[in-house]
XYZ file of C-alpha atoms in Angstrom:
219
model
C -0.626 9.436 -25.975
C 2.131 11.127 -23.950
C 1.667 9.218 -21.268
C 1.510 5.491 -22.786
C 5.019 7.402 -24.564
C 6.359 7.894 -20.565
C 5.496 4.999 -19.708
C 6.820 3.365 -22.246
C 9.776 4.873 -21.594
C 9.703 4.363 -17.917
C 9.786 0.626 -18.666
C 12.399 0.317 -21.473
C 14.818 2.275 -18.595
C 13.888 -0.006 -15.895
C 14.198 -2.953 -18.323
C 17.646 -1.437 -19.206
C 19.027 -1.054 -15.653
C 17.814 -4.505 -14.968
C 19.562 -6.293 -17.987
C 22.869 -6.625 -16.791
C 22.309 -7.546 -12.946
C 19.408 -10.204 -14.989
C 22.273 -10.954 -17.353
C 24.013 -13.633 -14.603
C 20.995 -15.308 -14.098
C 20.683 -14.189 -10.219
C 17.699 -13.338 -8.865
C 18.253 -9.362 -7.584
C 18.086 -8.767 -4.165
C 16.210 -5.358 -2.613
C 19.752 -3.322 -2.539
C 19.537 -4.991 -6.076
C 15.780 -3.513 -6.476
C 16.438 0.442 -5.330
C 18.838 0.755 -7.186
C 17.418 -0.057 -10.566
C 14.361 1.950 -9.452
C 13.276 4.935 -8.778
C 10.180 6.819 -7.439
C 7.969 7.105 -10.427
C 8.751 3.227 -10.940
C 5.535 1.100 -9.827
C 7.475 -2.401 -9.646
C 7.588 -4.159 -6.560
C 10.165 -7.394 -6.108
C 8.676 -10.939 -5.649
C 11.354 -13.385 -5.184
C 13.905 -11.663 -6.905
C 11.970 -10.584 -10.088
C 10.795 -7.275 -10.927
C 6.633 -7.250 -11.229
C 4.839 -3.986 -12.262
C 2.053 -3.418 -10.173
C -1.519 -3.474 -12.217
C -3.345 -0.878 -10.736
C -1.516 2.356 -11.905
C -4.299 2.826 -14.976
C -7.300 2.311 -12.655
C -9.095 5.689 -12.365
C -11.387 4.459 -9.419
C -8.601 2.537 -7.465
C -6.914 5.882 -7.639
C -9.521 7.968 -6.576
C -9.946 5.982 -3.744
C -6.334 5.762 -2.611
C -6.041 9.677 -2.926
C -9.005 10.656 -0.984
C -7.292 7.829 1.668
C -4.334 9.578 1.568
C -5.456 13.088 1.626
C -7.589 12.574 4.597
C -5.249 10.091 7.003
C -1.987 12.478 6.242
C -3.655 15.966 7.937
C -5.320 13.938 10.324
C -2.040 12.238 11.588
C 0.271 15.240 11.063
C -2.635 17.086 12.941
C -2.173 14.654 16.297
C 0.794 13.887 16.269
C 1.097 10.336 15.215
C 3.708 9.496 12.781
C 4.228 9.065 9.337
C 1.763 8.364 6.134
C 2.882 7.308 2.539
C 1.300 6.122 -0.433
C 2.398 3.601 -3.226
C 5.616 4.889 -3.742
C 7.116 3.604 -0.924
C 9.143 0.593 -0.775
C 8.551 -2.091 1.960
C 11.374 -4.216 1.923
C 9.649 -7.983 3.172
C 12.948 -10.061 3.079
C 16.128 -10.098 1.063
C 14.473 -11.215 -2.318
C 11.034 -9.650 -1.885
C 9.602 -5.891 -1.546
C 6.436 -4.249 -1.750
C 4.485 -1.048 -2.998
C 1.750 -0.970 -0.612
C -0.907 1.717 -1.867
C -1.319 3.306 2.018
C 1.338 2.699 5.032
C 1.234 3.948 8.378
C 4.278 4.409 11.193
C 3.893 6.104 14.705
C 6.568 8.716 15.139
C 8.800 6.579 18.042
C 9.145 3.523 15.260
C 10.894 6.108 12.792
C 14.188 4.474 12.522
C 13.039 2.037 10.051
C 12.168 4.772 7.390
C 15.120 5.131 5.150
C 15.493 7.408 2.216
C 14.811 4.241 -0.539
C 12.868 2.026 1.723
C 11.232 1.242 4.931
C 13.082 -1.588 6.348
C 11.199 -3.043 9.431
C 7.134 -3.324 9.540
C 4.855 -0.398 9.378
C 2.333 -0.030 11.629
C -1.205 -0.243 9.741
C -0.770 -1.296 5.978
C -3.762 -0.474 3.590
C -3.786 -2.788 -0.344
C -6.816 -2.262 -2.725
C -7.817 -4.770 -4.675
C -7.066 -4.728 -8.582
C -9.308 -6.869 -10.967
C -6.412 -8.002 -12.401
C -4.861 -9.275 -8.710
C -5.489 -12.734 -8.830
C -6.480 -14.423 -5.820
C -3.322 -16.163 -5.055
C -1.242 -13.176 -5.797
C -4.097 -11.036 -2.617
C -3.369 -13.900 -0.131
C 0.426 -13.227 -0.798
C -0.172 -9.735 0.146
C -1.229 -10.720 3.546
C 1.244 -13.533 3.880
C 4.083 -11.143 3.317
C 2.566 -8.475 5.724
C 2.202 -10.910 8.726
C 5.719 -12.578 7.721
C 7.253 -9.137 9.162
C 5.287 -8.618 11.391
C 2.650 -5.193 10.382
C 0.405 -4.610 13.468
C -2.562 -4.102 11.479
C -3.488 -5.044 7.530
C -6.697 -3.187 6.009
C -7.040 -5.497 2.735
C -9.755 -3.615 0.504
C -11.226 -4.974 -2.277
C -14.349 -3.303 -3.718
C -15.287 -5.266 -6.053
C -16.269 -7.791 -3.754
C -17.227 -5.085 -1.081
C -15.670 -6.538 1.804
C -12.330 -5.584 4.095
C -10.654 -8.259 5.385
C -8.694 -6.737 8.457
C -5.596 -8.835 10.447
C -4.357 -7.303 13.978
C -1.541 -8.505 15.371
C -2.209 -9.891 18.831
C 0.877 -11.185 21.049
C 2.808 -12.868 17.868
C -0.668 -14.178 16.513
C -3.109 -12.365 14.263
C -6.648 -11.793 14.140
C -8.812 -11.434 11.081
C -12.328 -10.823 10.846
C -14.439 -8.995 7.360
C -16.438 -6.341 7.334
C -18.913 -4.226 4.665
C -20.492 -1.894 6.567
C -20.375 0.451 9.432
C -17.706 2.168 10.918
C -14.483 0.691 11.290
C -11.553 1.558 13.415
C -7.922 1.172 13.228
C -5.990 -0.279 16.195
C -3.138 1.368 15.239
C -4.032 4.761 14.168
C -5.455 5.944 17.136
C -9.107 7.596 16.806
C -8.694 6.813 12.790
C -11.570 5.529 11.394
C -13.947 4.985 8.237
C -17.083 3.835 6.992
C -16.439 0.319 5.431
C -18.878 1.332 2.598
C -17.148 4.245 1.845
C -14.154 2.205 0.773
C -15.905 0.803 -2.299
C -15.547 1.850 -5.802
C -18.737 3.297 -6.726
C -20.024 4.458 -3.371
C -20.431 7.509 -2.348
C -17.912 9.191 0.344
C -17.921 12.535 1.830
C -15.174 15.458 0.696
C -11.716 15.069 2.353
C -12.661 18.150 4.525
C -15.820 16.873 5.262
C -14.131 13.626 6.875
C -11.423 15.529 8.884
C -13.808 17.074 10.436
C -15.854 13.966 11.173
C -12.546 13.018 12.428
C -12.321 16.248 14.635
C -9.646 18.115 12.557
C -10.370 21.625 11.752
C -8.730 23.294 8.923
């Protein structure tokens, strides 16, 4: 109850903030955007109109996106690699659009395009899961954005259908190929890599320190 009451709340304020910029019938831009949200906010910006993301409520798209996180941030901080961040980070995609992405990636030289509200150039390796409630043209958008700024690699999960769908950037064009089992490896996280099966809801995976050390980090 005290959390449909937060979140509640969380919306009437947003809604609030909102009103008057709304008021003039102008779409808001992404200055527009980070300033009428904060952190705890899961709204991203789609041609200058606030859209709550659907997957905050979904116990197994969190689990998933946690045990992601927990395991890619010692492993990168361990090497030496960059920077890892989870949905709460805003990826600004042009001057009317942003994005939440549930997992980003940038290598430690590209830092200058993490500011304190938003990353502002394209990350490295960007990782979406699937919602049930994504419908398909709203996925393909995902990826469309992504490429549009230019992300070196896209991991697009979606479990239910138990397939990746992975784009690399290759001189200015991209690559894509699928995959539902095996190992996979990132391009641009080096020595990163999963089991595709693991990334589907309902599988089993092994314990975060399990997979750092199947990733050769030793805590």
């Amino acid at each position: 109850m005290r959390r449909h009451i937060a979140q509640a709340g969380t919306l009437k304020r947003v809604r609030e903030r909102a009103r008057r910029m709304l008021a003039s019938e102008q779409p808001l831009t992404v200055d527009d955007y980070l300033r009428v949200t904060d952190a705890d906010d899961l709204y991203e910006l789609i041609d200058g109109v606030l859209v709550e993301r659907t997957m905050a409520a979904m116990w197994q798209h969190e689990q998933l996106s946690a045990w992601l996180l927990a395991t890619l941030r010692p492993y990168v901080e361990a090497n030496g690699l960059g920077y890892v961040s989870g949905s709460r980070t805003a990826v600004k995609i042009s001057e009317y659009r942003a994005r939440l992405p549930d997992l980003l990636f940038i290598r430690r030289e590209r830092a200058d395009i993490i500011t304190e509200s938003a990353i502002v150039g394209a990350p490295d390796w960007v990782l979406e899961i699937r919602s049930r409630a994504n419908y398909p043209a709203e996925w393909r958008s995902l990826e469309i954005d992504y490429r549009a700024i230019g992300v070196a690699e896209l991991w697009l999960v979606d479990p239910q259908a138990q397939v990746v769908r992975v784009a690399r950037r290759r001189e200015g064009n991209y690559e894509t190929f699928e995959q539902s089992a095996g190992a996979l490896h990132s391009s641009a996280i080096a020595g990163f890599w999963v089991e595709a099966s693991w990334l589907f809801f309902g599988n089993e995976r092994p314990s975060t320190l399990e997979m750092l050390r199947l990733l050769g980090i030793s805590l």
